[in-house]
Amino acid sequence: MTRKKSATPAATESNAKSEPVLSATNIVKELGRGAGTVMALKGVDLQLVPGELTLLMGPSGSGKTTLLSILGCIMTPTSGELTVAGTKTAGLSPDELAVLRRDHIGFIFQSYNLFPTLSALENVRIALDVRGQKGYEAARRCEEVLREVGLGHRLRNFPGNLSGGEQQRVAVARAIVSSPSIVLADEPTAALDGENGNAVMELLARIAHEQGRSVLAVTHDPRTLPYADRVVRIEDGLIVGEERRPEGLDAPEITDLTKRRKAHA
Amino acid sequence: MIFTLAFRNLFHDRIRLAVTLVGILFSIVLVAVQLGLYLGASRMITANIDHADADLWIMPFGAKSFEDGGLLMGTRERHQALATPGVAQVTPLVVRFTEWRKPEGGSTRVVVVGTDAEEGAVKPLSLKTGTWEDIKAPDAIAVDETYLKDLGVDGIGDTAQIGPSRVKVGALTSGVRSFTQSPYVYTPLSRARSLVGAEGSDLATFHLVKVYPGQDVEQVRTSLLNRLEGAEVLTTEEFHQRSLRQWLFRTGAGVALIGGALLGILVGTVIVAQTLYSSTKDHINEFATLRALGSSSGYIHKVILTQAGLSAVIGYVLGMLLALLIVLGSQSTPLPIVMTPQLAAGLFTVTVFMCAISAVSAIVKVTKIDPATVFSR
């Protein structure tokens, strides 16, 4: 498994020094009430910078998806501070959080979450439509993005007529069509075979490196490691480790680093 | 995209769409028929009043309706009215329930309307066969063709008996139905008096008053009331309303018709609400995805309201087609259903309102969406 050279290490290095576009400090999340309260997150610190593909890895129940929901302004933390594109989220109403999501965050879901009654093009257009962008320009932009993800020939197809990989690429197109600074992906390869999984990860890496977006993918799929600039480990609601791909190292060595860390632990 | 998404959501499940449309359709038909009957009954009840050439009606105190005028008034009231300043004309009118004896035996109740049409009183409505001159011929009367069978006659020239007198069908009206189901029998005033047992008298059920042009009708009415004892003076509109109240509300008929219409609206609302709610529930993950994508609550509400609006338009068109067929089929019956452009427009408004109200439960459901569910599918 060799990482394709679409990423530019120089860009990666400079991005690592960029100002964070998302910053989470001491995030705590309690789920449930009373005796049944569960501490899903126990004080998480995380920063995302432009031009970087970050993987958030951890076992089931470690708090990955809860953290993703909080970073995506879908869930509010019990305590801690979250800043997205310079805006502190504390005290914002659900509608204000929706505006923040709309303006700065693109989502990719494990089950794609496409609208079965809309074509590939319409599924992407709806992401612009909720932003009030309509008409010819919006349609042209959606076609352009679908072509970018390799689906120029599938514009009018409905999700039911697309393969899993194609559906996830539609979801990627939907996530990036509004040019968000942050793309959050929940298990983007979990429902895909190896070839399609690699294609989607390749796409996410390109989005991060070529378009300068900050991409965070929650995953426990080791196939995704070769594409990562950074791997963040979460266990039992805490960040327990973080590795960054050193300049010049190829992806397999990240995997090795990970293994070494595990062995060391 | 809102319309596209609403349209596709609606047509995605054809069976549910069919249930929704059938609900709206039955609701519209029920409301259309009930209100159409109400309108038809209202027209029947007030047709003679509305067609009379009168500004004011003088009637015995407590007269309930056109058919139920109470005791006959003498000539005193007429002369007092004629002497009132501003009064141009006072025309007597006789209206009385009486017995019609069929030529082949048996009898039925009719309402004799005695009028001198030339003097501006109640004219036989919609004369289809024959003229007023034919009705003035000896023994002649005019009846509506709808009731020929009930009256035991076949048409022009046939004879029957009212009280002790022989009558001959001299003219036929068309579409002049009676809400009481006792057919109107139009005849000249003097013959009417003899048919109701007041032969040779000047008695009348009503005196129809025309005021001089430019005269204040209210002022004339006040003057008339000051002169007449034991009589009431109503404007045509007041008498119209009193007759409606008598037959539609004191008898409970109108309440039943309006109640039926309200029931139709209620049933339609419940069916549409149920189907919209279940549709929203089925598409809840898509709405959650929209929310996660950053759509406003208003955007999602618009999708649901557009679905409701589309259901309303399609259901209305289908419902109106069926309702119009029923209206057409009722035209030859004694109680025809009336459909007017105003009623059709009103029904459309009611349908849209009904579907919008139905969308409330779905909107409440969607308002409670937790966008975090997008990660748990």
XYZ file of C-alpha atoms in Angstrom:
642
model
C 0.000 0.000 0.000
C 1.787 3.108 -1.198
C 0.420 6.567 -0.799
C 0.014 8.358 -4.084
C 2.033 11.503 -4.473
C -0.838 13.893 -4.943
C -0.016 15.605 -1.688
C 2.714 18.190 -1.596
C 4.900 17.756 1.472
C 5.890 21.383 1.345
C 2.296 22.420 1.553
C 1.764 19.991 4.379
C 4.684 21.411 6.304
C 3.564 24.985 5.859
C -0.023 24.087 6.711
C 1.095 22.511 9.944
C 2.270 25.947 10.946
C -0.951 27.679 9.806
C -3.479 29.235 12.109
C -6.038 26.615 13.170
C -9.396 26.904 11.464
C -10.976 24.864 14.223
C -9.883 24.779 17.813
C -11.331 22.629 20.593
C -10.123 23.137 24.157
C -10.879 20.860 27.092
C -14.078 19.544 25.539
C -16.180 17.508 27.961
C -19.410 15.773 26.951
C -21.732 13.992 29.304
C -24.440 11.843 27.749
C -27.556 10.802 29.650
C -28.768 11.999 33.009
C -28.593 11.049 36.649
C -27.138 7.686 37.511
C -26.961 6.755 33.833
C -24.679 9.642 32.906
C -21.761 8.636 30.715
C -18.692 10.818 30.212
C -18.255 10.419 26.466
C -15.480 13.014 26.280
C -13.278 13.845 29.252
C -11.410 16.952 28.195
C -10.343 16.835 24.588
C -8.003 19.343 22.984
C -7.750 19.353 19.209
C -6.841 21.812 16.510
C -7.383 21.508 12.772
C -5.302 23.525 10.325
C -5.870 24.151 6.616
C -4.330 21.798 4.053
C -4.147 18.804 6.344
C -5.915 15.449 6.362
C -6.294 14.293 9.950
C -7.511 10.860 10.935
C -9.291 10.431 14.248
C -8.895 6.790 15.191
C -10.014 4.765 18.125
C -12.002 1.736 19.148
C -15.790 1.625 19.213
C -17.205 3.674 22.067
C -14.076 5.755 22.425
C -15.962 9.007 21.690
C -14.937 9.504 18.037
C -18.381 10.238 16.694
C -19.350 12.351 19.706
C -16.243 14.457 19.169
C -17.013 14.732 15.442
C -20.554 15.867 16.239
C -19.239 18.535 18.584
C -16.559 19.708 16.163
C -19.257 19.891 13.472
C -21.477 22.073 15.703
C -24.148 19.425 15.601
C -23.831 18.622 19.299
C -22.932 21.095 22.007
C -20.275 20.205 24.602
C -21.101 20.012 28.292
C -18.057 22.177 28.895
C -15.002 23.366 27.056
C -14.469 25.841 24.292
C -14.915 25.377 20.565
C -13.920 27.967 18.012
C -14.826 27.488 14.356
C -13.425 29.886 11.774
C -12.837 32.453 14.481
C -16.322 32.143 15.998
C -16.762 30.803 19.514
C -19.717 28.431 19.561
C -20.586 28.782 23.249
C -24.058 30.230 23.691
C -25.043 30.035 20.034
C -28.605 28.946 19.291
C -29.330 25.847 17.150
C -30.088 28.107 14.183
C -26.858 30.086 14.680
C -24.949 26.803 14.844
C -26.679 25.752 11.623
C -25.441 28.944 9.974
C -21.901 28.202 11.190
C -22.121 24.677 9.729
C -23.543 26.009 6.493
C -20.791 28.591 6.074
C -17.729 26.659 7.175
C -18.260 22.913 7.426
C -18.875 20.135 4.918
C -19.995 16.695 6.085
C -19.404 13.224 4.681
C -21.329 10.394 6.301
C -20.666 6.691 6.630
C -24.011 5.829 4.991
C -23.630 8.658 2.461
C -27.016 10.141 3.555
C -27.942 10.991 -0.011
C -31.501 11.842 -0.922
C -32.781 8.764 -2.753
C -35.327 10.763 -4.734
C -32.766 13.232 -6.075
C -30.206 12.673 -8.815
C -26.476 12.974 -8.163
C -26.522 16.534 -9.480
C -29.573 17.457 -7.401
C -28.021 15.914 -4.287
C -25.105 18.282 -4.693
C -27.303 21.230 -5.667
C -29.297 20.957 -2.476
C -26.168 21.809 -0.489
C -26.014 25.132 -2.338
C -29.770 25.573 -2.278
C -29.853 25.609 1.546
C -27.281 28.393 1.283
C -29.565 30.348 -0.996
C -27.385 29.733 -4.066
C -29.680 28.840 -6.966
C -29.857 29.129 -10.700
C -27.484 28.448 -13.574
C -24.288 29.383 -11.749
C -25.085 27.013 -8.902
C -25.894 24.195 -11.329
C -22.664 24.807 -13.254
C -20.642 24.765 -10.036
C -22.250 21.450 -8.972
C -21.494 19.850 -12.347
C -17.930 21.065 -12.084
C -17.454 19.535 -8.633
C -19.041 16.252 -9.697
C -16.616 16.147 -12.623
C -13.781 16.826 -10.178
C -14.730 13.722 -8.211
C -14.976 11.694 -11.413
C -18.742 11.570 -11.766
C -19.215 13.793 -14.794
C -20.886 10.902 -16.580
C -23.296 10.139 -13.694
C -24.923 13.537 -13.159
C -28.493 12.403 -13.778
C -28.233 9.076 -12.002
C -30.131 8.472 -8.790
C -28.310 7.055 -5.739
C -30.010 3.699 -6.235
C -28.255 3.374 -9.587
C -24.815 4.293 -8.261
C -22.239 2.010 -6.647
C -21.244 2.593 -3.017
C -18.037 4.287 -4.118
C -19.900 6.537 -6.513
C -22.437 7.439 -3.843
C -19.667 8.379 -1.436
C -18.068 10.513 -4.144
C -21.402 12.304 -4.586
C -21.376 12.859 -0.816
C -17.835 14.252 -1.070
C -18.931 16.571 -3.877
C -21.873 17.716 -1.748
C -19.512 18.380 1.170
C -17.090 20.528 -0.806
C -19.363 22.274 -3.309
C -19.781 25.301 -1.052
C -16.015 25.537 -0.511
C -16.089 25.006 3.266
C -12.848 25.493 5.169
C -13.470 22.307 7.168
C -14.575 18.891 5.921
C -15.632 16.343 8.529
C -16.003 12.729 7.452
C -17.540 9.955 9.524
C -16.118 6.538 8.590
C -15.953 7.513 4.914
C -14.595 4.142 3.803
C -16.453 1.820 6.156
C -19.070 0.802 3.618
C -16.671 0.586 0.678
C -14.447 -2.117 -0.758
C -10.705 -1.583 -0.943
C -10.598 0.026 -4.362
C -13.448 2.419 -3.696
C -12.157 3.146 -0.188
C -8.774 4.116 -1.600
C -10.402 6.275 -4.262
C -12.383 8.181 -1.638
C -9.326 8.653 0.607
C -7.338 9.824 -2.394
C -10.097 12.356 -3.012
C -10.079 13.574 0.597
C -6.281 13.944 0.504
C -6.574 16.002 -2.679
C -9.229 18.194 -1.098
C -6.929 18.863 1.831
C -3.721 19.376 -0.061
C -4.781 20.947 -3.344
C -7.709 23.002 -2.079
C -6.175 23.887 1.272
C -9.087 22.611 3.335
C -8.863 21.047 6.731
C -10.152 17.474 6.535
C -10.876 15.366 9.608
C -11.926 11.755 9.053
C -13.137 9.536 11.855
C -12.140 5.987 11.025
C -10.909 2.716 12.327
C -10.006 1.498 8.850
C -6.229 0.966 8.648
C -6.385 1.328 4.873
C -6.846 5.051 5.364
C -3.513 5.543 7.165
C -1.376 6.029 4.059
C -3.345 9.153 3.176
C -3.077 10.868 6.551
C -0.905 13.839 7.400
C -1.715 13.339 11.016
C -3.295 10.613 13.104
C -5.050 11.423 16.363
C -5.816 8.533 18.708
C -8.774 8.661 21.047
C -9.591 6.145 23.732
C -12.191 6.290 26.468
C -12.993 9.935 25.734
C -9.406 11.165 25.837
C -6.818 11.926 23.177
C -4.125 9.387 23.932
C -1.732 10.008 21.113
C -0.980 11.949 17.966
C 1.463 11.289 15.143
C 2.329 13.518 12.266
C 3.863 12.241 9.065
C 7.364 13.678 8.988
C 8.396 15.354 5.797
C 9.655 12.839 3.267
C 8.212 9.804 4.951
C 5.821 7.718 2.969
C 2.568 6.542 4.352
C 3.532 2.991 5.271
C 6.014 4.442 7.709
C 3.185 6.204 9.439
C 1.620 2.815 9.870
C 4.917 1.559 11.233
C 5.117 4.494 13.591
C 1.655 3.674 14.794
C 2.608 0.061 15.324
C 5.751 1.091 17.148
C 3.723 3.374 19.391
C 1.377 0.551 20.167
C 4.244 -1.815 20.831
C 5.845 0.773 23.059
C 2.606 1.298 24.939
C -34.914 22.466 -5.001
C -37.621 22.824 -2.339
C -40.311 22.070 -4.905
C -38.289 19.228 -6.447
C -37.649 17.616 -3.066
C -41.279 18.040 -1.961
C -42.590 16.681 -5.273
C -40.258 13.678 -5.240
C -40.957 12.913 -1.570
C -44.653 13.017 -2.330
C -44.512 10.810 -5.405
C -41.871 8.473 -3.972
C -44.520 6.458 -2.135
C -47.426 6.194 -4.548
C -49.669 4.253 -2.187
C -49.362 6.848 0.537
C -49.944 9.575 -2.033
C -53.091 7.773 -3.175
C -54.350 7.583 0.423
C -53.669 11.294 0.894
C -55.432 12.222 -2.319
C -58.424 10.006 -1.564
C -58.681 11.684 1.852
C -58.621 15.151 0.318
C -60.943 14.092 -2.484
C -63.611 12.734 -0.149
C -63.247 15.732 2.089
C -63.723 18.142 -0.822
C -66.658 16.203 -2.224
C -68.325 16.063 1.185
C -67.795 19.767 1.827
C -68.814 20.689 -1.739
C -72.013 18.648 -1.542
C -72.959 19.926 1.918
C -72.247 23.561 1.116
C -73.759 23.147 -2.363
C -76.930 21.805 -0.769
C -76.891 24.675 1.730
C -76.509 27.149 -1.106
C -79.166 25.394 -3.170
C -81.554 25.360 -0.209
C -80.836 29.031 0.508
C -81.627 29.952 -3.064
C -84.828 27.932 -3.019
C -85.956 29.511 0.229
C -85.359 33.073 -0.902
C -85.834 32.898 -4.671
C -89.326 34.433 -4.606
C -88.257 37.190 -2.203
C -85.147 38.019 -4.225
C -87.101 38.180 -7.480
C -89.847 40.407 -6.148
C -89.717 44.001 -7.262
C -90.020 45.494 -3.775
C -88.099 47.757 -1.427
C -90.140 46.877 1.634
C -92.422 44.036 2.694
C -95.426 44.633 4.914
C -96.485 41.468 6.705
C -98.470 40.338 9.712
C -96.465 40.615 12.907
C -94.385 37.452 13.422
C -94.481 36.211 9.817
C -91.715 33.609 9.690
C -90.966 33.206 6.027
C -92.273 33.640 2.493
C -94.386 30.484 2.806
C -95.405 31.088 6.399
C -96.821 34.585 6.326
C -99.449 33.948 8.977
C -102.841 35.673 9.000
C -104.029 37.494 5.896
C -104.068 41.259 6.087
C -106.971 43.372 4.987
C -107.051 46.452 2.795
C -106.502 48.837 5.706
C -102.772 48.228 5.720
C -102.614 48.762 1.991
C -104.433 52.073 2.121
C -102.357 53.286 5.077
C -99.223 52.339 3.198
C -100.338 54.123 0.053
C -100.949 57.254 2.116
C -97.433 57.198 3.511
C -95.085 59.836 2.071
C -92.438 58.341 -0.238
C -94.461 55.256 -1.127
C -94.869 54.872 -4.881
C -96.694 51.552 -5.094
C -98.184 48.898 -2.809
C -98.866 45.499 -4.397
C -100.737 42.763 -2.576
C -99.376 39.237 -2.669
C -101.073 36.061 -1.533
C -98.949 33.101 -0.415
C -100.622 30.169 1.260
C -100.210 26.466 1.754
C -103.181 24.594 0.374
C -104.196 21.171 -0.871
C -103.775 20.053 -4.495
C -106.001 17.189 -5.548
C -104.501 15.047 -8.237
C -106.657 14.104 -11.226
C -106.107 10.394 -10.613
C -106.842 10.650 -6.878
C -104.780 11.572 -3.866
C -103.520 14.966 -2.856
C -100.411 16.906 -2.003
C -99.673 20.223 -0.379
C -98.753 23.157 -2.597
C -97.933 26.811 -2.018
C -100.238 29.085 -3.966
C -98.560 32.318 -4.954
C -101.059 34.896 -6.099
C -99.476 37.793 -7.855
C -100.214 40.420 -10.400
C -96.931 40.357 -12.178
C -97.685 43.484 -14.180
C -97.843 45.477 -10.956
C -94.372 44.514 -9.986
C -95.058 41.750 -7.510
C -93.463 38.297 -7.531
C -93.113 36.986 -11.034
C -93.122 33.282 -11.801
C -89.443 32.524 -12.145
C -87.957 31.005 -15.266
C -91.085 30.464 -17.346
C -90.104 27.689 -19.701
C -93.349 26.995 -21.481
C -96.119 29.565 -21.771
C -96.327 33.243 -20.807
C -97.907 35.370 -18.109
C -100.823 35.867 -20.480
C -101.347 32.089 -20.511
C -101.477 32.110 -16.705
C -104.131 34.838 -16.793
C -106.413 32.591 -18.828
C -109.415 31.111 -16.943
C -108.386 28.529 -14.290
C -104.787 28.719 -15.422
C -101.841 28.274 -13.112
C -98.077 27.775 -13.577
C -96.138 24.993 -11.884
C -92.563 23.782 -12.150
C -91.833 20.919 -14.512
C -89.845 19.151 -11.767
C -93.020 18.546 -9.767
C -95.334 17.401 -12.577
C -95.157 13.788 -11.409
C -95.760 14.735 -7.771
C -98.766 16.788 -8.830
C -100.161 13.919 -10.909
C -100.187 15.867 -14.180
C -98.184 15.497 -17.373
C -97.925 19.056 -18.643
C -99.700 21.995 -20.274
C -103.469 21.631 -20.451
C -103.784 19.031 -17.688
C -106.244 19.831 -14.933
C -106.403 19.249 -11.190
C -108.242 20.767 -8.238
C -107.264 23.178 -5.498
C -109.905 23.397 -2.805
C -113.232 23.514 -4.608
C -111.763 25.043 -7.751
C -110.538 23.452 -10.932
C -107.142 24.545 -12.151
C -105.439 23.992 -15.483
C -101.695 23.938 -16.115
C -101.213 26.945 -18.402
C -97.462 27.455 -18.125
C -94.407 25.653 -16.835
C -91.455 27.029 -14.966
C -88.057 25.416 -14.898
C -85.823 25.015 -11.870
C -88.201 26.689 -9.388
C -87.871 24.249 -6.520
C -89.443 24.568 -3.119
C -87.406 23.915 0.012
C -90.577 22.696 1.756
C -91.069 20.247 -1.134
C -94.571 21.729 -1.572
C -94.513 23.002 -5.153
C -95.235 26.658 -5.899
C -98.391 27.271 -7.895
C -98.319 30.711 -9.539
C -101.609 32.292 -10.494
C -103.126 35.795 -10.723
C -103.986 37.446 -7.418
C -107.781 37.214 -7.625
C -107.673 33.526 -8.510
C -105.224 32.876 -5.703
C -107.638 34.446 -3.224
C -110.368 32.117 -4.372
C -108.066 29.102 -4.230
C -107.152 29.827 -0.576
C -110.765 30.488 0.462
C -110.738 34.278 0.384
C -112.742 34.771 -2.797
C -113.964 38.296 -3.431
C -111.892 39.785 -0.628
C -108.920 42.123 -0.769
C -106.938 40.047 1.697
C -103.227 39.548 1.177
C -100.359 37.779 2.882
C -97.866 40.530 2.071
C -97.938 44.028 0.687
C -94.928 44.799 -1.449
C -93.871 48.422 -1.247
C -91.946 50.380 -3.874
C -90.656 53.763 -2.792
C -90.130 56.699 -5.082
C -86.652 56.949 -6.605
C -84.299 58.864 -4.329
C -86.406 58.214 -1.254
C -84.697 56.962 1.884
C -86.050 53.446 2.344
C -85.321 53.493 6.089
C -87.234 56.716 6.527
C -90.211 55.321 4.620
C -90.070 52.206 6.724
C -90.182 54.244 9.944
C -93.180 56.159 8.615
C -94.907 52.918 7.695
C -94.278 51.416 11.123
C -95.781 54.503 12.760
C -98.960 54.096 10.715
C -99.398 50.321 10.748
C -100.439 48.450 13.843
C -99.879 44.723 14.182
C -97.786 44.605 11.045
C -94.096 44.411 10.436
C -92.160 46.168 7.748
C -88.966 44.516 6.575
C -86.537 45.338 3.822
C -86.110 42.681 1.167
C -82.734 41.750 2.649
C -84.191 41.438 6.163
C -86.999 39.212 4.930
C -84.458 37.179 2.963
C -82.450 36.601 6.177
C -85.531 35.857 8.268
C -86.706 33.204 5.813
C -83.265 31.616 5.809
C -83.187 31.554 9.610
C -86.621 29.993 9.744
C -85.974 27.130 7.367
C -82.261 26.516 7.782
C -81.681 27.122 11.452
C -84.959 26.827 13.325
C -85.597 23.506 11.572
C -81.979 22.370 12.056
C -81.538 21.642 8.342
C -78.839 24.267 7.873
C -77.022 23.200 11.008
C -76.947 19.629 9.693
C -75.570 20.783 6.321
C -72.925 23.044 7.848
C -72.103 20.345 10.405
C -71.591 17.866 7.572
C -69.268 20.312 5.834
C -67.244 20.846 9.009
C -67.047 17.097 9.489
C -65.705 16.802 5.945
C -63.012 19.377 6.698
C -62.138 17.578 9.927
C -61.896 14.154 8.274
C -59.785 15.576 5.448
C -57.478 17.352 7.880
C -56.949 14.223 9.950
C -56.212 12.038 6.911
C -53.802 14.538 5.361
C -52.138 15.179 8.727
C -51.662 11.467 9.284
C -50.145 10.847 5.866
C -47.933 13.950 5.964
C -46.722 12.964 9.415
C -45.849 9.433 8.355
C -44.170 10.756 5.191
C -42.089 13.153 7.285
C -41.231 10.325 9.666
C -40.074 8.203 6.746
C -37.904 11.029 5.429
C -36.711 12.145 8.857
C -33.112 11.124 8.160
C -33.127 13.232 5.017
C -34.430 16.205 6.978
C -31.752 15.558 9.621
C -29.166 15.535 6.833
C -30.508 18.864 5.582
C -30.209 20.225 9.105
C -26.649 18.891 9.361
C -25.854 20.543 6.031
C -26.845 23.807 7.654
C -30.324 24.353 6.332
C -32.554 26.598 8.376
C -35.685 25.277 10.053
C -37.641 27.436 7.640
C -36.163 25.620 4.636
C -37.359 22.271 5.971
C -40.746 23.692 6.897
C -41.077 24.967 3.333
C -40.419 21.467 1.985
C -43.205 20.058 4.175
C -45.591 22.908 3.378
C -44.879 22.494 -0.338
C -45.737 18.804 0.009
C -48.968 19.831 1.718
C -49.658 22.423 -0.977
C -49.057 19.946 -3.781
C -51.387 17.460 -2.094
C -53.972 20.216 -1.795
C -53.801 21.215 -5.473
C -53.925 17.659 -6.825
C -56.590 16.599 -4.327
C -58.631 19.709 -5.085
C -58.605 19.134 -8.844
C -59.679 15.496 -8.449
C -62.217 16.353 -5.748
C -63.764 19.159 -7.786
C -64.099 16.933 -10.846
C -66.063 14.408 -8.800
C -68.049 17.140 -7.042
C -69.003 18.713 -10.397
C -70.241 15.346 -11.646
C -72.426 15.042 -8.541
C -73.633 18.640 -8.976
C -74.580 17.900 -12.599
C -76.374 14.725 -11.564
C -78.395 16.599 -8.937
C -79.800 19.226 -11.285
C -82.942 17.256 -12.129
C -83.701 16.410 -8.496
C -85.982 18.432 -6.193
C -82.937 19.569 -4.188
C -80.238 20.536 -6.690
C -76.717 21.139 -5.447
C -75.336 24.525 -6.394
C -71.725 25.168 -7.374
C -70.656 28.759 -7.901
C -67.225 30.224 -8.761
C -67.182 31.712 -5.254
C -67.874 28.333 -3.675
C -65.202 26.691 -5.870
C -62.680 29.362 -4.839
C -63.739 29.006 -1.229
C -63.273 25.249 -1.408
C -59.770 25.735 -2.787
C -58.939 28.064 0.087
C -60.378 25.558 2.560
C -58.347 22.739 0.979
C -55.096 24.692 1.122
C -55.855 25.757 4.693
C -56.741 22.185 5.627
C -53.456 20.862 4.195
C -51.457 23.653 5.832
C -53.005 22.819 9.212
C -52.296 19.148 8.504
C -48.628 19.990 8.052
C -48.366 21.266 11.626
C -47.856 17.814 13.149
C -45.155 17.048 10.583
C -43.484 20.410 11.227
C -43.535 19.784 14.986
C -41.925 16.399 14.338
C -39.240 17.858 12.116
C -38.567 20.724 14.539
C -37.485 18.152 17.110
C -34.946 16.567 14.771
C -31.570 16.010 16.332
C -29.091 16.478 13.481
C -26.720 14.206 15.392
C -28.826 11.269 14.193
C -27.043 11.587 10.843
C -24.072 9.859 12.454
C -26.075 6.980 13.855
C -27.689 5.668 10.683
